[in-house]
Short mmCIF file of C-alpha atoms in Angstrom, two decimals:
data_model
loop_
_atom_site.label_atom_id
_atom_site.label_comp_id
_atom_site.label_asym_id
_atom_site.label_seq_id
_atom_site.Cartn_x
_atom_site.Cartn_y
_atom_site.Cartn_z
CA UNK K 1 157.08 111.64 39.14
CA UNK K 2 154.12 113.99 39.18
CA UNK K 3 150.68 114.03 40.75
CA UNK K 4 147.75 116.27 40.01
CA UNK K 5 146.52 118.36 42.94
CA UNK K 6 142.70 118.17 43.02
CA UNK K 7 140.20 119.15 45.74
CA UNK K 8 137.47 116.76 46.84
CA UNK K 9 133.77 117.56 47.08
CA UNK K 10 134.20 119.16 50.48
CA UNK K 11 136.77 121.55 49.12
CA UNK K 12 139.69 119.88 50.91
CA UNK K 13 142.69 119.21 48.70
CA UNK K 14 142.59 115.44 48.24
CA UNK K 15 146.18 115.14 47.03
CA UNK K 16 147.53 118.23 48.77
CA UNK K 17 151.21 117.72 49.44
CA UNK K 18 152.31 117.71 53.07
CA UNK K 19 154.91 120.21 54.17
CA UNK K 20 158.31 118.86 53.23
CA UNK K 21 160.80 118.05 55.96
CA UNK K 22 164.17 119.78 55.95
CA UNK K 23 165.92 116.53 54.95
CA UNK K 24 163.71 116.11 51.88
CA UNK K 25 164.12 119.76 50.94
CA UNK K 26 167.90 119.44 51.12
CA UNK K 27 167.78 116.31 48.96
CA UNK K 28 165.58 118.05 46.40
CA UNK K 29 167.89 121.05 46.40
CA UNK K 30 171.01 118.97 45.68
CA UNK K 31 170.35 118.67 41.95
CA UNK K 32 168.99 122.19 41.84
CA UNK K 33 172.13 123.62 43.39
CA UNK K 34 174.32 121.51 41.09
CA UNK K 35 172.50 123.07 38.15
CA UNK K 36 172.94 126.57 39.54
CA UNK K 37 176.62 125.83 40.13
CA UNK K 38 176.98 124.94 36.45
CA UNK K 39 175.36 128.20 35.33
CA UNK K 40 177.46 130.30 37.71
CA UNK K 41 180.69 128.47 36.88
CA UNK K 42 180.13 128.82 33.14
CA UNK K 43 179.88 132.60 33.32
CA UNK K 44 182.64 133.17 35.87
CA UNK K 45 185.19 130.71 34.48
CA UNK K 46 185.12 132.59 31.16
CA UNK K 47 185.41 136.05 32.71
CA UNK K 48 189.18 136.03 33.13
CA UNK K 49 189.72 134.01 29.95
CA UNK K 50 187.87 136.40 27.64
CA UNK K 51 190.75 138.82 27.00
CA UNK K 52 192.92 135.85 25.93
CA UNK K 53 190.08 134.22 23.95
CA UNK K 54 189.30 137.38 22.00
CA UNK K 55 193.00 137.98 21.33
CA UNK K 56 193.49 134.38 20.09
CA UNK K 57 190.43 134.56 17.84
CA UNK K 58 191.49 138.02 16.57
CA UNK K 59 188.33 139.69 17.84
CA UNK K 60 187.64 143.36 18.58
CA UNK K 61 186.38 145.22 21.65
CA UNK K 62 182.89 144.95 20.14
CA UNK K 63 183.41 141.18 19.88
CA UNK K 64 184.37 141.11 23.57
CA UNK K 65 181.11 142.84 24.45
CA UNK K 66 179.07 140.61 22.15
CA UNK K 67 180.41 137.36 23.62
CA UNK K 68 178.98 138.54 26.95
CA UNK K 69 175.86 140.16 25.51
CA UNK K 70 174.88 137.16 23.36
CA UNK K 71 174.42 134.94 26.40
CA UNK K 72 172.64 137.67 28.35
CA UNK K 73 170.35 138.42 25.42
CA UNK K 74 169.40 134.77 24.89
CA UNK K 75 168.87 134.30 28.62
CA UNK K 76 166.81 137.49 28.83
CA UNK K 77 164.58 136.64 25.90
CA UNK K 78 163.87 133.06 27.02
CA UNK K 79 163.40 133.51 30.79
CA UNK K 80 159.69 134.47 30.45
CA UNK K 81 159.10 131.45 28.22
CA UNK K 82 160.73 129.06 30.69
CA UNK K 83 158.82 130.68 33.56
CA UNK K 84 155.50 130.34 31.76
CA UNK K 85 156.23 126.74 30.84
CA UNK K 86 156.93 126.03 34.52
CA UNK K 87 153.33 126.98 35.35
CA UNK K 88 152.09 124.52 32.72
CA UNK K 89 154.49 121.58 32.47
CA UNK K 90 156.75 119.33 34.58
CA UNK K 91 159.31 121.63 36.23
CA UNK K 92 161.87 118.84 36.68
CA UNK K 93 161.80 117.90 33.00
CA UNK K 94 162.17 121.56 32.02
CA UNK K 95 165.24 122.03 34.22
CA UNK K 96 166.82 118.91 32.76
CA UNK K 97 166.08 120.19 29.25
CA UNK K 98 167.69 123.55 30.01
CA UNK K 99 170.79 121.79 31.38
CA UNK K 100 171.00 119.67 28.22
CA UNK K 101 170.94 122.80 26.05
CA UNK K 102 173.63 124.25 28.26
CA UNK K 103 175.83 121.18 27.67
CA UNK K 104 175.43 121.50 23.88
CA UNK K 105 176.30 125.20 23.98
CA UNK K 106 179.37 124.53 26.11
CA UNK K 107 180.70 121.88 23.73
CA UNK K 108 180.19 124.13 20.69
CA UNK K 109 181.96 126.99 22.52
CA UNK K 110 184.90 124.77 23.41
CA UNK K 111 185.43 123.76 19.79
CA UNK K 112 184.94 127.28 18.36
CA UNK K 113 187.58 128.57 15.93
CA UNK K 114 186.00 131.95 15.20
CA UNK K 115 184.34 134.71 17.19
CA UNK K 116 181.13 134.20 15.19
CA UNK K 117 180.79 130.54 16.21
CA UNK K 118 181.68 131.42 19.80
CA UNK K 119 178.86 133.97 19.89
CA UNK K 120 176.40 131.37 18.49
CA UNK K 121 177.46 128.92 21.19
CA UNK K 122 176.93 131.58 23.84
CA UNK K 123 173.36 131.99 22.57
CA UNK K 124 172.77 128.26 23.20
CA UNK K 125 174.31 128.58 26.65
CA UNK K 126 172.10 131.60 27.31
CA UNK K 127 168.92 129.69 26.44
CA UNK K 128 169.92 126.97 28.90
CA UNK K 129 170.88 129.53 31.54
CA UNK K 130 167.50 131.22 31.06
CA UNK K 131 165.81 127.98 32.09
CA UNK K 132 168.04 127.52 35.11
CA UNK K 133 167.61 131.16 36.18
CA UNK K 134 163.82 131.04 36.08
CA UNK K 135 163.16 127.44 37.15
CA UNK K 136 165.56 127.16 40.10
CA UNK K 137 163.81 129.98 41.94
CA UNK K 138 160.34 128.73 40.93
CA UNK K 139 161.09 125.26 42.32
CA UNK K 140 162.52 126.68 45.56
CA UNK K 141 159.37 128.77 46.02
CA UNK K 142 157.24 125.67 45.37
CA UNK K 143 158.84 123.59 48.13
CA UNK K 144 159.90 126.24 50.67
CA UNK K 145 157.64 128.83 52.38
CA UNK K 146 158.74 132.47 51.88
CA UNK K 147 159.33 132.85 55.63
CA UNK K 148 161.77 129.90 55.52
CA UNK K 149 163.56 130.76 52.26
CA UNK K 150 166.13 132.83 54.11
CA UNK K 151 167.28 129.78 56.07
CA UNK K 152 168.22 128.08 52.83
CA UNK K 153 169.80 131.15 51.30
CA UNK K 154 173.00 130.18 53.10
CA UNK K 155 173.16 127.05 50.94
CA UNK K 156 172.40 129.06 47.81
CA UNK K 157 174.93 131.68 48.92
CA UNK K 158 177.58 129.01 49.49
CA UNK K 159 177.01 127.48 46.04
CA UNK K 160 177.02 130.93 44.48
CA UNK K 161 180.20 131.84 46.32
CA UNK K 162 182.02 128.60 45.45
CA UNK K 163 181.04 128.87 41.78
CA UNK K 164 181.88 132.55 41.61
CA UNK K 165 185.14 132.28 43.53
CA UNK K 166 186.31 129.04 41.93
CA UNK K 167 185.30 130.07 38.40
CA UNK K 168 187.78 132.91 37.84
CA UNK K 169 190.56 130.98 39.57
CA UNK K 170 189.93 127.83 37.52
CA UNK K 171 189.61 129.91 34.36
CA UNK K 172 192.87 131.72 35.07
CA UNK K 173 194.73 128.48 35.75
CA UNK K 174 193.34 126.84 32.59
CA UNK K 175 194.33 129.82 30.43
CA UNK K 176 197.81 129.98 31.97
CA UNK K 177 198.38 126.21 31.55
CA UNK K 178 199.79 125.67 28.07
CA UNK K 179 198.67 122.04 27.67
CA UNK K 180 195.05 122.89 28.58
CA UNK K 181 194.17 126.40 27.36
CA UNK K 182 191.01 128.48 27.32
CA UNK K 183 188.87 125.85 25.55
CA UNK K 184 188.70 123.87 28.79
CA UNK K 185 186.90 126.83 30.36
CA UNK K 186 183.86 125.63 28.40
CA UNK K 187 184.44 121.88 28.71
CA UNK K 188 184.87 121.87 32.49
CA UNK K 189 181.20 122.55 33.26
CA UNK K 190 179.88 119.60 31.21
CA UNK K 191 180.42 116.87 33.87
CA UNK K 192 178.72 119.04 36.51
CA UNK K 193 175.73 119.60 34.20
CA UNK K 194 175.37 115.87 33.59
CA UNK K 195 175.62 115.23 37.35
CA UNK K 196 172.88 117.81 37.96
CA UNK K 197 170.57 116.09 35.46
CA UNK K 198 171.01 112.75 37.27
CA UNK K 199 170.56 114.27 40.75
CA UNK K 200 167.38 116.06 39.68
CA UNK K 201 165.97 112.81 38.33
CA UNK K 202 166.66 111.02 41.62
CA UNK K 203 165.75 113.68 44.20
CA UNK K 204 163.26 116.22 42.84
CA UNK K 205 159.60 115.18 43.09
CA UNK K 206 156.99 117.87 42.51
CA UNK K 207 153.23 117.71 42.02
CA UNK K 208 152.01 119.17 38.73
CA UNK K 209 148.65 120.80 38.16
CA UNK K 210 147.52 119.21 34.92
CA UNK K 211 145.48 121.47 32.67
CA UNK K 212 144.90 122.18 29.02
CA UNK K 213 147.56 124.60 27.84
CA UNK K 214 148.16 127.00 24.98
CA UNK K 215 151.62 128.45 24.45
CA UNK K 216 151.75 132.02 23.15
CA UNK K 217 154.40 131.46 20.49
CA UNK K 218 153.57 134.73 18.68
CA UNK K 219 154.06 136.75 21.87
CA UNK K 220 157.34 134.97 22.58
CA UNK K 221 158.71 135.72 19.09
CA UNK K 222 157.60 139.36 19.27
CA UNK K 223 159.20 139.88 22.71
CA UNK K 224 162.48 138.24 21.68
CA UNK K 225 162.63 140.13 18.38
CA UNK K 226 161.77 143.51 19.90
CA UNK K 227 164.31 143.21 22.71
CA UNK K 228 166.96 141.96 20.26
CA UNK K 229 166.44 144.92 17.90
CA UNK K 230 166.87 147.45 20.70
CA UNK K 231 169.93 145.69 22.10
CA UNK K 232 171.50 145.57 18.65
CA UNK K 233 171.00 149.32 18.41
CA UNK K 234 172.48 150.01 21.85
CA UNK K 235 175.51 147.84 21.09
CA UNK K 236 176.29 149.03 17.57
CA UNK K 237 175.35 152.72 17.78
CA UNK K 238 178.42 154.89 18.13
CA UNK K 239 180.62 152.03 16.86
CA UNK K 240 179.38 150.75 13.51
CA UNK K 241 177.15 153.78 12.81
CA UNK K 242 176.29 157.15 14.36
CA UNK K 243 173.74 157.50 17.16
CA UNK K 244 171.77 159.79 14.84
CA UNK K 245 171.51 157.79 11.61
CA UNK K 246 169.06 155.84 9.49
CA UNK K 247 170.31 152.60 11.07
CA UNK K 248 169.40 153.95 14.52
CA UNK K 249 165.95 154.98 13.29
CA UNK K 250 165.37 151.58 11.67
CA UNK K 251 166.40 149.53 14.73
CA UNK K 252 164.60 151.72 17.29
CA UNK K 253 161.35 151.91 15.28
CA UNK K 254 161.46 148.17 14.57
CA UNK K 255 162.07 147.32 18.23
CA UNK K 256 159.34 149.68 19.45
CA UNK K 257 156.76 148.39 16.94
CA UNK K 258 157.54 144.75 17.81
CA UNK K 259 157.24 145.39 21.56
CA UNK K 260 153.98 147.33 21.14
CA UNK K 261 152.64 144.43 19.08
CA UNK K 262 153.80 142.07 21.84
CA UNK K 263 151.83 144.06 24.45
CA UNK K 264 148.71 143.90 22.26
CA UNK K 265 149.10 140.14 21.80
CA UNK K 266 149.84 139.53 25.49
CA UNK K 267 146.68 141.43 26.49
CA UNK K 268 144.45 139.24 24.33
CA UNK K 269 145.75 135.67 24.42
CA UNK K 270 144.55 133.10 26.94
CA UNK K 271 148.03 132.06 28.14
CA UNK K 272 150.36 135.09 27.75
CA UNK K 273 154.11 134.66 28.14
CA UNK K 274 154.18 137.75 30.39
CA UNK K 275 150.74 138.15 32.04
CA UNK K 276 150.15 141.92 31.99
CA UNK K 277 147.68 141.60 34.88
CA UNK K 278 150.59 140.78 37.15
CA UNK K 279 151.74 144.40 36.94
CA UNK K 280 148.56 145.53 38.69
CA UNK K 281 150.32 144.26 41.79
CA UNK K 282 152.33 147.23 43.07
CA UNK K 283 154.95 145.02 44.73
CA UNK K 284 155.61 143.10 41.51
CA UNK K 285 155.85 146.30 39.48
CA UNK K 286 158.31 147.97 41.86
CA UNK K 287 160.47 144.87 42.39
CA UNK K 288 160.56 144.38 38.61
CA UNK K 289 161.70 147.98 38.08
CA UNK K 290 164.32 147.62 40.82
CA UNK K 291 165.56 144.33 39.31
CA UNK K 292 165.95 145.98 35.90
CA UNK K 293 168.00 148.82 37.40
CA UNK K 294 170.11 146.46 39.53
CA UNK K 295 170.86 144.47 36.37
CA UNK K 296 172.02 147.61 34.51
CA UNK K 297 174.25 148.73 37.37
CA UNK K 298 175.65 145.35 38.40
CA UNK K 299 176.24 143.60 35.06
CA UNK K 300 177.08 146.80 33.21
CA UNK K 301 179.86 147.61 35.63
CA UNK K 302 181.30 144.35 36.89
CA UNK K 303 181.51 142.48 33.57
CA UNK K 304 184.46 144.67 32.54
CA UNK K 305 186.38 144.40 35.83
CA UNK K 306 188.39 141.36 34.73
CA UNK K 307 189.43 143.18 31.56
CA UNK K 308 190.50 146.13 33.72
CA UNK K 309 192.59 143.89 35.97
CA UNK K 310 194.39 142.25 33.05
CA UNK K 311 194.84 145.17 30.66
CA UNK K 312 194.93 148.27 32.85
CA UNK K 313 196.73 146.70 35.81
CA UNK K 314 198.70 144.18 33.72
CA UNK K 315 197.75 141.12 35.80
CA UNK K 316 197.63 137.50 34.64
CA UNK K 317 194.25 135.71 34.29
CA UNK K 318 194.93 133.75 37.51
CA UNK K 319 195.79 136.90 39.46
CA UNK K 320 192.73 138.65 38.02
CA UNK K 321 190.62 135.80 39.40
CA UNK K 322 192.09 136.26 42.85
CA UNK K 323 191.50 140.01 42.68
CA UNK K 324 187.75 139.50 42.22
CA UNK K 325 187.42 137.64 45.54
CA UNK K 326 186.57 140.68 47.75
CA UNK K 327 183.39 141.47 45.82
CA UNK K 328 182.29 137.82 45.82
CA UNK K 329 182.94 137.43 49.55
CA UNK K 330 181.00 140.62 50.28
CA UNK K 331 178.08 139.34 48.22
CA UNK K 332 178.15 135.89 49.84
CA UNK K 333 178.27 137.18 53.40
CA UNK K 334 175.53 139.79 52.92
CA UNK K 335 173.20 137.31 51.14
CA UNK K 336 173.63 134.68 53.85
CA UNK K 337 173.38 137.00 56.87
CA UNK K 338 170.44 138.97 55.45
CA UNK K 339 168.59 135.75 54.62
CA UNK K 340 169.01 134.34 58.11
CA UNK K 341 167.86 137.55 59.79
CA UNK K 342 164.88 137.93 57.45
CA UNK K 343 163.74 134.36 58.23
CA UNK K 344 164.16 134.94 61.97
CA UNK K 345 162.47 138.36 62.13
CA UNK K 346 160.14 138.30 59.12
CA UNK K 347 161.18 141.86 58.22
CA UNK K 348 162.83 142.57 54.88
CA UNK K 349 162.44 146.16 53.75
CA UNK K 350 165.34 147.53 55.79
CA UNK K 351 167.70 145.16 54.00
CA UNK K 352 166.47 146.27 50.58
CA UNK K 353 166.97 149.94 51.45
CA UNK K 354 170.40 149.29 52.95
CA UNK K 355 171.35 147.24 49.88
CA UNK K 356 170.34 150.08 47.56
CA UNK K 357 172.38 152.64 49.52
CA UNK K 358 175.46 150.40 49.77
CA UNK K 359 175.33 149.37 46.08
CA UNK K 360 175.15 153.03 45.05
CA UNK K 361 178.15 153.81 47.25
CA UNK K 362 180.12 150.92 45.76
CA UNK K 363 179.43 152.01 42.19
CA UNK K 364 180.43 155.58 43.05
CA UNK K 365 183.67 154.47 44.69
CA UNK K 366 184.62 152.29 41.72
CA UNK K 367 184.11 155.27 39.40
CA UNK K 368 187.31 156.73 40.90
CA UNK K 369 189.66 153.87 39.90
CA UNK K 370 192.54 154.18 37.42
CA UNK K 371 195.62 152.41 36.10
CA UNK K 372 197.50 153.23 39.32
CA UNK K 373 194.82 152.12 41.84
CA UNK K 374 196.11 149.91 44.66
CA UNK K 375 194.61 146.47 45.26
CA UNK K 376 193.82 147.38 48.88
CA UNK K 377 191.66 150.29 47.82
CA UNK K 378 190.04 148.25 45.04
CA UNK K 379 189.24 145.50 47.55
CA UNK K 380 187.37 147.89 49.84
CA UNK K 381 185.36 149.29 46.92
CA UNK K 382 184.49 145.81 45.64
CA UNK K 383 183.41 144.59 49.08
CA UNK K 384 181.05 147.55 49.37
CA UNK K 385 179.49 146.81 45.97
CA UNK K 386 179.22 143.08 46.73
CA UNK K 387 177.48 143.67 50.06
CA UNK K 388 174.92 145.98 48.43
CA UNK K 389 174.13 143.64 45.54
CA UNK K 390 173.88 140.68 47.92
CA UNK K 391 171.21 142.40 50.01
CA UNK K 392 169.15 143.35 46.97
CA UNK K 393 169.23 140.66 44.32
CA UNK K 394 167.66 137.57 45.91
CA UNK K 395 165.46 139.49 48.34
CA UNK K 396 163.68 141.30 45.49
CA UNK K 397 162.60 137.89 44.15
CA UNK K 398 161.52 136.78 47.64
CA UNK K 399 159.36 139.89 48.12
CA UNK K 400 157.60 139.40 44.76
CA UNK K 401 157.03 135.67 45.32
CA UNK K 402 155.52 136.42 48.71
CA UNK K 403 152.90 138.78 47.25
CA UNK K 404 151.42 136.78 44.35
CA UNK K 405 149.06 133.77 44.22
CA UNK K 406 150.83 130.41 44.06
CA UNK K 407 149.49 129.86 40.53
CA UNK K 408 151.49 132.92 39.39
CA UNK K 409 154.78 132.05 41.10
CA UNK K 410 156.39 131.01 37.83
CA UNK K 411 155.21 134.11 35.99
CA UNK K 412 156.27 136.51 38.77
CA UNK K 413 159.68 134.89 39.19
CA UNK K 414 160.38 134.80 35.47
CA UNK K 415 159.25 138.42 35.03
CA UNK K 416 161.77 139.56 37.64
CA UNK K 417 164.51 137.38 36.18
CA UNK K 418 163.63 138.61 32.68
CA UNK K 419 163.94 142.28 33.58
CA UNK K 420 167.09 141.77 35.64
CA UNK K 421 168.68 139.96 32.69
CA UNK K 422 167.35 142.64 30.34
CA UNK K 423 168.97 145.27 32.52
CA UNK K 424 172.20 143.29 32.43
CA UNK K 425 172.09 143.02 28.65
CA UNK K 426 171.30 146.73 28.28
CA UNK K 427 174.03 147.65 30.75
CA UNK K 428 176.63 145.41 29.13
CA UNK K 429 175.77 146.62 25.62
CA UNK K 430 175.44 150.33 26.36
CA UNK K 431 178.29 150.63 28.84
CA UNK K 432 180.44 148.35 26.69
CA UNK K 433 179.91 150.74 23.79
CA UNK K 434 180.83 153.65 26.07
CA UNK K 435 183.97 151.83 27.21
CA UNK K 436 185.01 151.04 23.64
CA UNK K 437 184.48 154.65 22.53
CA UNK K 438 186.39 156.06 25.53
CA UNK K 439 189.27 153.60 25.04
CA UNK K 440 189.54 154.62 21.39
CA UNK K 441 189.48 158.31 22.33
CA UNK K 442 192.21 157.86 24.96
CA UNK K 443 194.37 155.78 22.61
CA UNK K 444 194.07 158.45 19.91
CA UNK K 445 195.21 161.08 22.41
CA UNK K 446 198.02 158.88 23.67
CA UNK K 447 199.29 157.85 20.24
CA UNK K 448 198.61 161.21 18.63
CA UNK K 449 195.83 160.35 16.19
CA UNK K 450 194.76 157.48 13.99
CA UNK K 451 197.05 154.89 15.58
CA UNK K 452 194.22 153.90 17.92
CA UNK K 453 192.82 151.58 15.39
CA UNK K 454 189.77 152.84 13.65
CA UNK K 455 186.25 153.50 14.74
CA UNK K 456 184.94 153.25 18.25
CA UNK K 457 184.96 149.72 19.42
CA UNK K 458 186.51 148.39 16.25
CA UNK K 459 190.09 148.24 17.51
CA UNK K 460 191.48 144.89 18.60
CA UNK K 461 191.80 144.07 22.29
CA UNK K 462 195.56 144.47 22.83
CA UNK K 463 197.99 141.79 23.97
CA UNK K 464 200.16 143.72 26.45
CA UNK K 465 203.03 141.24 26.21
CA UNK K 466 203.67 142.31 22.60
CA UNK K 467 203.74 146.08 23.27
CA UNK K 468 206.77 148.24 24.04
CA UNK K 469 206.72 149.98 27.43
CA UNK K 470 205.56 153.47 26.24
CA UNK K 471 202.67 151.98 24.26
CA UNK K 472 201.79 149.69 27.14
CA UNK K 473 201.44 152.65 29.50
CA UNK K 474 199.09 154.41 27.06
CA UNK K 475 196.89 151.31 26.78
CA UNK K 476 196.82 150.74 30.56
CA UNK K 477 195.81 154.36 31.15
CA UNK K 478 193.10 154.20 28.47
CA UNK K 479 191.42 151.12 29.96
CA UNK K 480 191.67 152.51 33.49
CA UNK K 481 189.93 155.77 32.55
CA UNK K 482 187.30 153.97 30.46
CA UNK K 483 186.43 151.44 33.20
CA UNK K 484 185.98 154.22 35.75
CA UNK K 485 183.59 155.95 33.32
CA UNK K 486 181.54 152.76 33.07
CA UNK K 487 180.98 152.71 36.85
CA UNK K 488 180.24 156.43 36.89
CA UNK K 489 177.50 155.99 34.29
CA UNK K 490 176.14 152.96 36.17
CA UNK K 491 175.78 154.86 39.48
CA UNK K 492 172.54 156.75 38.60
CA UNK K 493 170.85 153.41 37.85
CA UNK K 494 171.75 152.22 41.35
CA UNK K 495 170.18 155.42 42.75
CA UNK K 496 166.98 154.79 40.78
CA UNK K 497 166.87 151.20 42.11
CA UNK K 498 167.05 152.58 45.65
CA UNK K 499 164.16 154.97 44.93
CA UNK K 500 162.03 152.09 43.59
CA UNK K 501 162.73 150.04 46.72
CA UNK K 502 161.64 152.90 48.99
CA UNK K 503 158.11 152.73 47.58
CA UNK K 504 157.64 148.97 48.15
CA UNK K 505 155.18 148.28 50.97
CA UNK K 506 156.42 145.77 53.54
CA UNK K 507 154.12 142.76 54.03
CA UNK K 508 154.52 139.75 56.36
CA UNK K 509 156.21 136.74 54.82
CA UNK K 510 153.93 133.73 54.26
CA UNK K 511 154.63 130.52 56.16
CA UNK K 512 153.33 128.07 53.51
CA UNK K 513 155.19 126.66 50.54
CA UNK K 514 154.02 127.25 46.98
CA UNK K 515 152.63 123.70 46.77
CA UNK K 516 150.56 124.16 49.92
CA UNK K 517 149.30 127.57 48.79
CA UNK K 518 148.38 126.19 45.37
CA UNK K 519 146.36 123.36 46.92
CA UNK K 520 144.48 125.81 49.14
CA UNK K 521 143.79 128.19 46.23
CA UNK K 522 142.49 125.28 44.16
CA UNK K 523 140.19 124.16 46.97
CA UNK K 524 138.92 127.69 47.58
CA UNK K 525 138.17 128.18 43.88
CA UNK K 526 136.25 124.86 43.79
CA UNK K 527 134.23 125.80 46.85
CA UNK K 528 133.37 129.20 45.34
CA UNK K 529 132.25 127.54 42.12
CA UNK K 530 135.03 129.06 40.05
CA UNK K 531 136.62 126.94 37.31
CA UNK K 532 139.94 125.31 38.23
CA UNK K 533 142.25 125.14 35.25
#
């Protein structure tokens, strides 16, 4: 159900939407939050199952990294496309389409019998997740004023927390239950996705500005191809070929040429996927840079924590899920409390700076872990990291949305989501390669040479239950040292994110929703004689 927003002759928006009441906002958010829950659950429910999945499918450490990277890469590459489409087409239909793609990817993943097919299914899931990532925040900005967004962050925080807390626990239980198994980690999200599609159809009603559109397919292909080439290089270099080799030169040059071509195309087309003009806004540029660096630090470090719990500490998938709770609780509490205070006071920069400092401290603390670290100490470190990330992640999007015209909300939101996902993909690929190389090095030292299993990253992820005690201790030590290195290398990126945040200028939060702002902008453009698209 859509309606075009058009101004009358006097310049007053004839069909301008009235401010939505809290009850209607909550109804509209029900399907939106169900969709977000699906996306969160799908990634977290697999986290603790991955070591078992890769072992069952006879995959390698590189395969482990690629199962994670494939979804991040697909999500990263498609977020700008979804965001641009949201400025042109029916947002509700787009969210439902992304959920449908997510369902297909989940079913293919559940029936996978090889690592290759699993990675393909994760690409499909990533495309769907890209739509949910971009569109959920665009829709929230359309119906809720920036000043009020913090009041609803508690709901978002609760959904995020439930999905993130329940996911690892459910995944662990499914993996440890013989008559279910890891395949149900993919199947379990399908009913929730279907429920979200129905709820969105019944509750979400948004006006759409109808205009003639042109999709920049060439720019989209160039961006996706360029990013993919560079991520392939980061993932495979040091494992399948040397950092200094003809393969490195080929992938880096190809990626660079494709991205340069994408910039040229984006600067000339009428409807670019990533509007370059948006980077003239200092706030957007700095929040984008900070989001990229947060993605590198957060995803690059935390994605390997579950593997550390299970292999280095020898815990079961269910126990590993329980051990991740401190970080999730820290993130949930900081997101909710910061959002409420920001809505009440209208001040946000202090929370961004504090988040940058705390996230850096958390990464630094986690760089000291090992195979003999106590859960109490790990819990403190994870809480610190969770609190820092919670203060930064959503508030960076809020700050950018507050500082752009309503007609660019989709583009600004998707640009931030794109670069945060890109940072996550880079972090997962690069730090995963570092982890694989360090594990191999430590295993070679522990076993006295070639017994480690080949080139960096090529060795199989071990099943501890099949190893004798001396070998088990060597493997546990290797993964403990390697995981600490991953956090150590991620810490400088957290520092750079803090520096970027320091240069963002604080501006008052607007009190109008995106729909109201769009109607006013349309009326003002009509009055000034400018064309309204």
